Each structure stands twice: as C-alpha cells, then as structure tokens.
Amino acid sequence: MARTTATTSPTDTTDTTDTTAETTRPNGTAVVVGGNRTPFAKAGKQFAGASNLDMLTATLEALVARFGLSGVTLGEVRAGAVLNHSKDFNLAREAVLGTPLDPHTNAVTIQRACATSIEAAWDIANKITLGQIDSGIAAGADSTSDAPIVVSDRLRRVLLKMNAAKKPLDKLKLVGQIRPSDLAPVAPNVNEPRTGLSMGEHQALTNLQWQVTREAQDAIAAASHQNLAAAWDAGYFDDLVTPFRGLTRDATLRPDTTTETLAGLRTVFGNGHPNPTMTAGNSTPLSDGAAAVLISSPDWAAERNLPALARIVDAEAAAVDFVHGEEGLLMGGAYAVPRLLARQGLRLEDIDLVEIHEAFAGVVVATTTAWADEEFCQTKLGLPALGQVDPERLNVTGSSLAAGHPFAATGARIVATLATLLAERRAQDSDGGPIRGLISVCAAGGQAVAMLLEA
C-alpha cells in the first residue's frame, strides 16, 4: 500500500497543489475481512494441555490458511491474553513466528481484560484508517486450565538467589532455607484487586441495584443457548471456527436449555444477599480458547479477491468508579454505547443487530435497562435515553453464556461474528441502506469497549 508523506503541518494553511499526495492518500476505511476461532472448551477439559501460545498460534494459522495469507507480510498482528504466563511476555510475536505468515510481520501483545481483542481490533482499524498499515489481525487467547501459578514471595526470593548462585554448595544451603509452608502456591483468581470481590459477587450487587430478576436472567441464558445451537446447526460457524484438539463445537453449549431447566439450578453468587438470583446457568463458564479477526483497507481486500464484510465505523471506551460504589463493575457498556451512538448521531432504532457480551446474563439486563432509563441517561451521561433493545436483534447467534468466555478471545469472536451477520443481511437487503451492528463488551476494572460496524 502506498504511504502518504505529509508535506504540510496540520496548522499550515498554505494552498498546496500537490495532486500526487492527493492520489496516494488512504481512503480512511477499515473493513472486517473475516475471522477464525477455536471452538471454546470447558476449563480443565479438552484444551487442558494447551497453552495460550498453542491456541493463539493454531487460530492464526487457520486464519492464514482460510484467506491464503501464507508468506504475506501483514501490517501488524495485535493480540493478547488476560491470564499471562511470564514465559509468554512476547505472546503475539511468538505466535506469528509459529505461522506461515511472512516473519517480517510485526506483532504487539496487549491487554484490556475481557475487552482485549476488541481493543486490538480498534487499534488495527485506526492504523488502517490513518494509512499507517493496510492490513492486520486482532486476536486473543485465554486458558483458565493453564492459569499461571504464583508462588509465595519467600519461595520466589529463594529461587531467584538459587538461580544466581554459582557454587553447588551455595545452592544447597538455599534449598535448606525453604520451609514446607513456602511450597503452597498462591491460588490464581480474577477477583478485583481493589475490592477482593469476584466478578460474580460484583454483578450480584449490580443486580440488586437494578432489580434484575432471575427470570430475566434465565431468559437471556436460554435464548443464548438456543440461538447458538441453531446457528451451529445452520452451518453458520463453518467459516468462523476451526476444530482444535478434537473439539468441533463449543463444549459449553447445551441446546436443550430452557428457562424451566435453568430455574432448577442453585444460586452460586450473591448468596449473602436477599433473594439471590445468579446460577451457573446464567453466568459464563470458565473457558479455554482463542479467536482472531482479519481487518484491512478495502483496496487490500479487493486486490486479493477477499470479502469486505463490514466497515468498522467507530468505537468508544468507558470506565466507571466501581471501587467506591458509584457504579457496578461491569456497567461500562451503559456509558460507552450511548456516547458512541450520540457521536454518530444514531439511536437504537438505527441499529439492526446488537451484540452484548454475556459475562453474566445480569450484565445484559442491567445494561439494557440503563440505556432505556431516562433519569440514568440524563444524570450520568447528559443524553436522552436510548430506548428498549428489540430482543429479536440481540445476540441472534448466541453469545458467551452458551459459547464460553475465554477472556481475551471474546472481542474477536464477536467482531467476526457480527461482521459476517451484517454482510449476510446486506446481501439479502435490496434497498441499499446501511445495515448496522453494535457491540458492547464489559471488562474487569470497571471498563468496557463499544464498537459500531456497518455493511
């Protein structure tokens, strides 16, 4: 791709007639070409022996094969994981080197908790829009089966001294300093460091605040399983998922899930509060997997006869103060989405498909309730309420409750899925109007990323 060379500063008002610069200026558009992911597995099951690097490399390798990119130098691969081993400090680049991509493809490892790979997609799209690169892959992988084990500070210090010691006798003396209690590992967890509460316990508080009922949560969960099962049966994921280690479908999917079956489950979060409502059925399972999405300029895709499924129009991030109880931990989407739509001059009725990451069913209910709440939107955002989300437009091929939620992989899964859905709707629609899709992904630390796609 031709790169633009700036001939004037942003404040230079001198008239320029450099038509060459005009003809080489990028068109400012980034499109989703396609995606790939592993099926998602239950923690400790099918992918228990696979590392983040294993899953990410396999996912990228299959994406490369799917779009004929062997030997191609991409503008950038941007990927990450939430549960990182120290050995994976250069995860994205190591994964690229394990694929048939040209080894001159640079790679960056990033992390924004559960929004890692949608953040990566945003970054890649921005660089393409600015003309800095013409193509890239955004990706994420996470294994809760292979979570890094932390040892005690005392054992870590002794081990570091042993590594530095040069004489066997000195190493032996250090071994003698290790006590049995030092050998107990620090259990891995994803509790919020500033509150000590798990995401589930935080969501239980949000459910109380927004009066989210169990019935509403179970309805979201049942629809997720039923929609995902129907999409698999229709072959919808044939071009989005590559089997991995013998698994061909998402292992957490239960096609026979109904609100009646969910109603019989015991509660697992919020049991210290009145009328707990959160169960294993309306909460995402711990999962393993990886996902990637290929993004490019329209010209780059056209030159390779590859599809341009949907344009990445805009994105918005938000953070809330959950530490002091001002807002619920996973309510960032209630802020990011209204701000994104306001900037684009759009309302919910302008959106054809809505994808909300189902960290918990309660997140979906609370977030959509906030969007429809006039007082919340006026007080917290200074904006009019967005209105109600049409259930027929929400997570139409299922989402995290049914598919699973390998933290860093979720954003790329959703971007690729939504872009494919929009392209399908575009092909079926003859009036030529835009087909729009909206994504909201909440993340640890009180954050969220929203993204708008258009076909």
XYZ file of C-alpha atoms in Angstrom:
455
model
C 0.000 0.000 0.000
C 1.311 3.456 -0.874
C 2.044 5.516 2.198
C 1.195 9.186 2.416
C 4.057 11.557 3.117
C 2.962 14.685 4.953
C 4.026 17.800 3.090
C 2.403 20.328 5.439
C 1.811 20.600 9.161
C -1.776 20.259 10.458
C -1.891 24.030 11.010
C -0.305 25.013 7.703
C -2.889 26.944 5.665
C -0.692 27.322 2.605
C -2.543 26.315 -0.553
C -0.974 23.169 -1.967
C -1.498 21.780 -5.432
C 0.382 18.539 -4.805
C -2.043 16.273 -6.648
C 0.331 13.326 -6.235
C -0.230 13.443 -2.460
C -3.998 13.536 -3.025
C -3.966 10.467 -5.230
C -1.973 8.419 -2.707
C -3.927 9.476 0.391
C -5.593 6.492 2.101
C -9.343 6.332 1.898
C -9.773 6.167 5.653
C -11.724 2.953 5.832
C -11.078 -0.290 7.695
C -13.158 -3.360 6.925
C -13.530 -6.752 8.550
C -12.474 -9.435 6.073
C -13.231 -12.475 8.218
C -12.405 -14.352 11.342
C -11.470 -17.632 12.876
C -11.580 -19.152 16.315
C -11.232 -22.453 18.066
C -14.339 -23.992 19.497
C -14.436 -22.917 23.142
C -13.803 -25.626 25.722
C -14.722 -26.011 29.358
C -11.879 -25.244 31.730
C -9.899 -28.339 32.596
C -11.351 -30.400 29.747
C -10.482 -30.670 26.049
C -7.821 -27.936 25.929
C -6.324 -28.580 29.371
C -2.903 -29.319 27.866
C -2.876 -26.330 25.518
C -1.191 -23.043 26.372
C -2.257 -19.575 25.280
C 0.527 -19.688 22.698
C -0.667 -23.052 21.384
C -4.230 -21.834 20.924
C -3.310 -18.444 19.511
C -0.845 -19.930 17.027
C -3.348 -22.536 15.847
C -6.053 -19.893 15.415
C -3.801 -17.574 13.430
C -2.509 -20.469 11.354
C -6.036 -21.477 10.377
C -6.934 -17.857 9.589
C -3.893 -17.600 7.339
C -4.909 -20.784 5.531
C -8.538 -19.657 5.192
C -7.585 -16.401 3.468
C -4.494 -17.551 1.566
C -2.033 -15.401 3.513
C 0.900 -17.796 3.621
C 4.079 -15.788 3.018
C 2.204 -12.466 3.257
C 3.550 -9.622 5.374
C 0.673 -8.036 7.262
C 0.779 -4.529 8.669
C 0.504 -5.793 12.234
C -0.799 -8.582 14.430
C -2.137 -7.311 17.743
C -3.133 -9.928 20.290
C -3.171 -10.685 23.970
C -4.241 -12.805 26.890
C -5.595 -11.966 30.320
C -4.090 -14.894 32.223
C -0.480 -14.448 31.197
C 2.488 -16.626 31.993
C 5.751 -14.752 32.385
C 7.162 -17.046 29.674
C 4.614 -15.522 27.242
C 5.934 -11.962 27.564
C 6.105 -11.713 23.754
C 2.991 -13.782 23.066
C 1.761 -12.133 19.850
C 5.133 -12.118 18.108
C 5.894 -15.707 19.114
C 2.524 -16.781 17.741
C 3.204 -15.028 14.425
C 6.553 -16.800 14.137
C 4.726 -20.100 14.508
C 2.532 -19.426 11.460
C 3.197 -19.316 7.694
C 2.893 -15.506 7.751
C 5.987 -13.737 6.494
C 8.252 -13.385 9.560
C 8.574 -9.671 8.808
C 5.008 -9.287 10.135
C 5.361 -7.330 13.365
C 3.255 -8.125 16.394
C 2.231 -6.433 19.634
C 0.980 -8.052 22.833
C -1.764 -6.067 24.576
C -4.306 -6.484 27.356
C -7.591 -4.780 28.321
C -9.062 -7.648 30.342
C -12.135 -9.162 28.642
C -12.064 -6.389 26.021
C -8.535 -7.279 24.892
C -9.208 -8.405 21.345
C -11.906 -5.813 20.578
C -9.391 -3.221 21.749
C -6.904 -4.855 19.356
C -9.457 -4.619 16.530
C -9.994 -0.944 17.325
C -6.248 -0.299 17.250
C -5.751 -2.135 13.950
C -8.713 -0.297 12.383
C -7.353 3.072 13.482
C -3.945 2.382 11.963
C -5.560 1.316 8.700
C -7.784 4.378 8.716
C -4.754 6.606 9.178
C -2.953 4.873 6.327
C -0.172 3.632 8.597
C -0.836 -0.019 7.715
C -3.076 -1.699 5.160
C -3.915 -4.925 6.974
C -3.749 -6.603 10.350
C -5.079 -9.263 12.666
C -6.627 -8.650 16.070
C -6.713 -11.672 18.337
C -6.857 -13.046 21.838
C -6.413 -16.322 23.664
C -7.000 -17.442 27.209
C -6.708 -20.659 29.113
C -8.144 -20.921 32.576
C -6.902 -24.530 32.589
C -3.316 -23.355 32.215
C -3.548 -20.373 34.547
C -0.182 -19.156 35.847
C 0.595 -20.338 39.370
C 2.028 -17.745 41.732
C 4.395 -18.928 44.486
C 4.934 -17.240 47.826
C 7.195 -14.184 47.954
C 9.615 -16.039 50.210
C 9.933 -19.020 47.845
C 10.318 -16.708 44.870
C 13.186 -14.847 46.540
C 14.974 -18.089 47.431
C 14.556 -19.436 43.889
C 15.990 -16.235 42.409
C 19.007 -16.488 44.728
C 19.488 -20.139 43.729
C 19.452 -19.166 40.083
C 22.179 -16.585 40.740
C 24.326 -18.839 42.964
C 27.347 -20.288 41.168
C 28.514 -22.982 43.619
C 26.512 -26.187 44.246
C 27.094 -25.793 47.998
C 25.562 -22.311 47.954
C 22.516 -23.656 46.071
C 22.203 -26.475 48.620
C 22.270 -24.010 51.524
C 19.471 -22.041 49.910
C 17.395 -25.198 49.474
C 17.704 -25.647 53.223
C 16.020 -22.275 53.746
C 12.802 -23.424 52.065
C 10.080 -24.314 54.556
C 7.112 -26.615 53.790
C 4.739 -23.657 54.091
C 6.663 -21.861 51.333
C 5.667 -24.560 48.842
C 1.953 -23.773 48.972
C 1.078 -21.963 45.737
C -0.999 -18.792 45.767
C -4.281 -19.795 44.214
C -4.956 -17.990 40.911
C -8.072 -15.839 40.823
C -9.550 -12.983 38.852
C -11.065 -11.150 41.801
C -10.898 -7.390 41.622
C -7.738 -6.379 43.498
C -9.283 -3.218 44.984
C -12.399 -4.858 46.370
C -11.451 -8.522 46.740
C -14.799 -9.433 45.227
C -15.224 -11.777 42.289
C -16.957 -10.534 39.156
C -19.955 -12.654 40.096
C -20.271 -11.022 43.511
C -19.934 -7.606 41.907
C -22.673 -8.475 39.423
C -24.879 -9.651 42.271
C -24.629 -6.136 43.732
C -25.488 -4.634 40.344
C -28.460 -6.960 40.020
C -29.756 -5.699 43.353
C -29.237 -2.079 42.321
C -31.069 -2.519 39.020
C -33.605 -5.015 40.397
C -32.631 -7.649 37.847
C -34.834 -10.682 38.285
C -33.792 -14.298 37.953
C -36.483 -14.800 35.343
C -34.988 -12.082 33.140
C -31.502 -13.565 33.523
C -32.637 -17.098 32.743
C -34.484 -15.880 29.658
C -31.253 -14.332 28.352
C -29.336 -17.540 29.087
C -31.882 -19.830 27.444
C -32.001 -17.652 24.326
C -28.204 -17.678 24.127
C -28.063 -21.492 24.080
C -30.960 -21.856 21.678
C -29.625 -19.214 19.272
C -26.102 -20.615 19.310
C -27.362 -24.159 18.729
C -29.492 -23.023 15.790
C -26.533 -21.143 14.280
C -24.289 -24.200 14.567
C -26.978 -26.410 13.001
C -27.395 -23.936 10.133
C -23.679 -24.125 9.384
C -23.199 -20.529 10.344
C -19.877 -21.174 12.049
C -18.405 -23.338 9.285
C -16.357 -20.351 8.074
C -15.664 -18.925 11.514
C -14.443 -21.882 13.577
C -11.652 -24.423 13.026
C -11.646 -27.651 15.080
C -8.876 -27.849 17.651
C -7.597 -30.883 19.548
C -10.593 -32.969 18.576
C -13.234 -30.425 19.579
C -15.515 -29.354 16.734
C -18.208 -27.369 18.582
C -18.360 -25.184 21.670
C -18.309 -27.582 24.583
C -20.410 -25.463 26.923
C -23.334 -25.324 24.506
C -26.460 -27.057 25.815
C -29.076 -26.992 23.022
C -31.819 -28.301 25.307
C -31.522 -25.377 27.735
C -34.809 -23.744 28.646
C -35.921 -21.301 31.301
C -37.541 -24.251 33.054
C -34.302 -26.243 33.266
C -32.401 -23.148 34.404
C -34.965 -22.446 37.118
C -33.915 -25.608 38.964
C -30.268 -24.600 39.438
C -28.971 -23.440 42.802
C -27.542 -19.974 43.150
C -23.753 -19.523 43.202
C -23.261 -15.741 43.560
C -24.918 -13.219 45.841
C -25.937 -15.810 48.402
C -25.179 -13.316 51.157
C -27.897 -11.014 49.832
C -31.696 -11.376 49.962
C -33.183 -13.397 47.114
C -30.011 -14.427 45.236
C -30.567 -14.916 41.511
C -27.264 -15.879 39.908
C -26.598 -19.510 38.972
C -24.068 -21.427 36.914
C -26.681 -21.320 34.168
C -26.913 -17.540 33.886
C -23.194 -16.931 34.489
C -20.446 -17.565 31.949
C -18.366 -20.698 32.495
C -14.584 -20.627 32.817
C -13.367 -21.478 29.334
C -10.351 -22.026 27.101
C -9.990 -20.852 23.507
C -8.708 -18.306 21.029
C -10.173 -16.045 18.335
C -8.831 -13.782 15.608
C -10.245 -11.314 13.088
C -8.636 -10.114 9.842
C -9.035 -6.383 9.126
C -7.809 -4.442 6.120
C -8.358 -1.496 3.842
C -10.970 -2.098 1.119
C -8.241 -1.938 -1.533
C -6.092 -4.569 0.194
C -9.060 -6.929 0.363
C -10.086 -6.252 -3.241
C -6.566 -6.878 -4.544
C -6.759 -10.388 -3.052
C -10.362 -11.010 -4.015
C -11.274 -11.203 -0.342
C -14.606 -10.031 1.086
C -15.157 -6.746 2.883
C -17.836 -7.929 5.304
C -18.405 -4.731 7.242
C -16.782 -1.377 7.922
C -15.533 -0.539 11.391
C -17.210 2.824 11.823
C -16.249 3.932 15.324
C -15.526 2.738 18.842
C -15.709 4.107 22.364
C -14.284 3.033 25.718
C -15.622 3.829 29.177
C -14.574 3.297 32.774
C -16.712 3.524 35.903
C -15.889 4.020 39.582
C -16.948 0.673 40.992
C -14.377 0.871 43.790
C -16.358 3.492 45.696
C -19.714 2.015 44.729
C -20.633 4.769 42.298
C -21.433 2.196 39.620
C -21.452 -1.567 39.068
C -18.207 -3.236 37.987
C -19.484 -4.399 34.591
C -21.636 -1.376 33.723
C -19.118 0.350 31.459
C -21.214 -0.519 28.415
C -24.073 1.580 29.801
C -21.792 4.582 29.288
C -19.739 3.647 26.226
C -22.647 2.786 23.928
C -24.762 5.968 24.413
C -21.665 8.122 23.921
C -20.739 6.195 20.758
C -24.215 6.442 19.264
C -24.519 10.141 20.179
C -21.252 10.888 18.392
C -22.558 9.119 15.299
C -25.978 10.768 15.506
C -27.691 7.389 15.863
C -30.266 5.827 18.169
C -31.007 2.208 18.975
C -33.706 2.027 16.312
C -30.970 2.714 13.735
C -29.137 -0.458 14.789
C -30.053 -3.735 13.103
C -28.113 -6.111 15.348
C -26.848 -5.723 18.922
C -24.127 -7.877 20.459
C -23.712 -7.569 24.233
C -21.058 -9.774 25.822
C -22.838 -12.027 28.271
C -20.285 -12.002 31.079
C -23.382 -12.698 33.127
C -26.987 -12.538 31.985
C -27.434 -9.798 34.570
C -24.977 -7.591 32.675
C -27.205 -7.710 29.605
C -30.345 -6.956 31.608
C -28.820 -4.166 33.707
C -27.079 -2.527 30.741
C -30.138 -2.503 28.507
C -32.273 -1.276 31.416
C -29.852 1.617 31.924
C -29.994 2.502 28.224
C -33.767 2.791 28.486
C -33.716 4.749 31.764
C -34.289 8.461 31.149
C -33.020 9.513 34.576
C -29.822 7.453 34.273
C -29.007 8.699 30.783
C -29.725 12.337 31.633
C -27.991 12.301 35.019
C -24.962 10.168 34.207
C -24.471 10.985 30.540
C -26.357 14.156 29.782
C -28.044 12.324 26.924
C -31.595 11.178 26.173
C -32.441 7.543 26.876
C -31.681 5.137 24.032
C -34.910 3.188 24.363
C -35.537 -0.539 24.535
C -33.442 -3.147 22.719
C -35.532 -5.355 20.464
C -34.907 -8.936 21.699
C -35.085 -10.124 18.086
C -31.946 -8.072 17.352
C -29.960 -9.118 20.427
C -27.218 -11.785 20.273
C -29.022 -13.559 17.439
C -26.449 -16.348 17.149
C -25.936 -16.696 20.904
C -23.085 -15.316 22.941
C -20.781 -16.008 25.858
C -23.271 -17.787 28.131
C -23.576 -20.558 25.557
C -20.285 -20.375 23.669
C -18.000 -19.771 26.635
C -15.764 -16.869 27.502
C -12.001 -17.274 27.122
C -11.416 -13.739 28.329
C -9.164 -12.191 25.676
C -10.775 -14.130 22.810
C -14.311 -12.818 23.273
C -13.983 -9.488 21.469
C -12.544 -11.006 18.287
C -15.236 -13.699 18.358
C -17.953 -11.074 18.474
C -16.436 -8.747 15.841
C -16.032 -11.586 13.329
C -19.491 -12.974 14.055
C -21.254 -9.627 13.783
C -19.428 -8.646 10.584
C -20.486 -11.923 8.981
C -24.087 -11.402 10.080
C -24.143 -7.874 8.695
C -22.713 -8.996 5.356
C -25.384 -11.668 5.151
C -28.109 -9.110 5.884
C -26.547 -6.758 3.323
C -26.710 -9.462 0.647
C -30.377 -10.083 1.410
C -31.369 -6.415 1.531
C -32.101 -4.658 -1.726
C -32.853 -1.104 -0.599
C -29.180 -0.163 -0.281
C -29.472 1.402 3.155
C -26.785 0.787 5.763
C -27.005 -2.350 7.891
C -25.561 -1.504 11.310
C -24.332 -3.607 14.185
C -23.410 -2.554 17.704
C -21.065 -4.328 20.159
C -20.686 -3.828 23.900
C -18.001 -5.750 25.802
C -17.591 -5.181 29.545
C -14.249 -5.808 31.205
C -12.568 -6.095 34.581
C -11.549 -2.918 36.328
C -14.885 -1.260 35.577
C -14.151 -0.852 31.879
C -15.933 -1.512 28.597
C -15.434 -1.078 24.858
C -18.242 -0.452 22.372
C -17.888 -0.675 18.596
C -20.097 0.198 15.631
C -19.939 -1.806 12.384
C -21.763 -1.129 9.126
C -22.315 -3.145 5.962
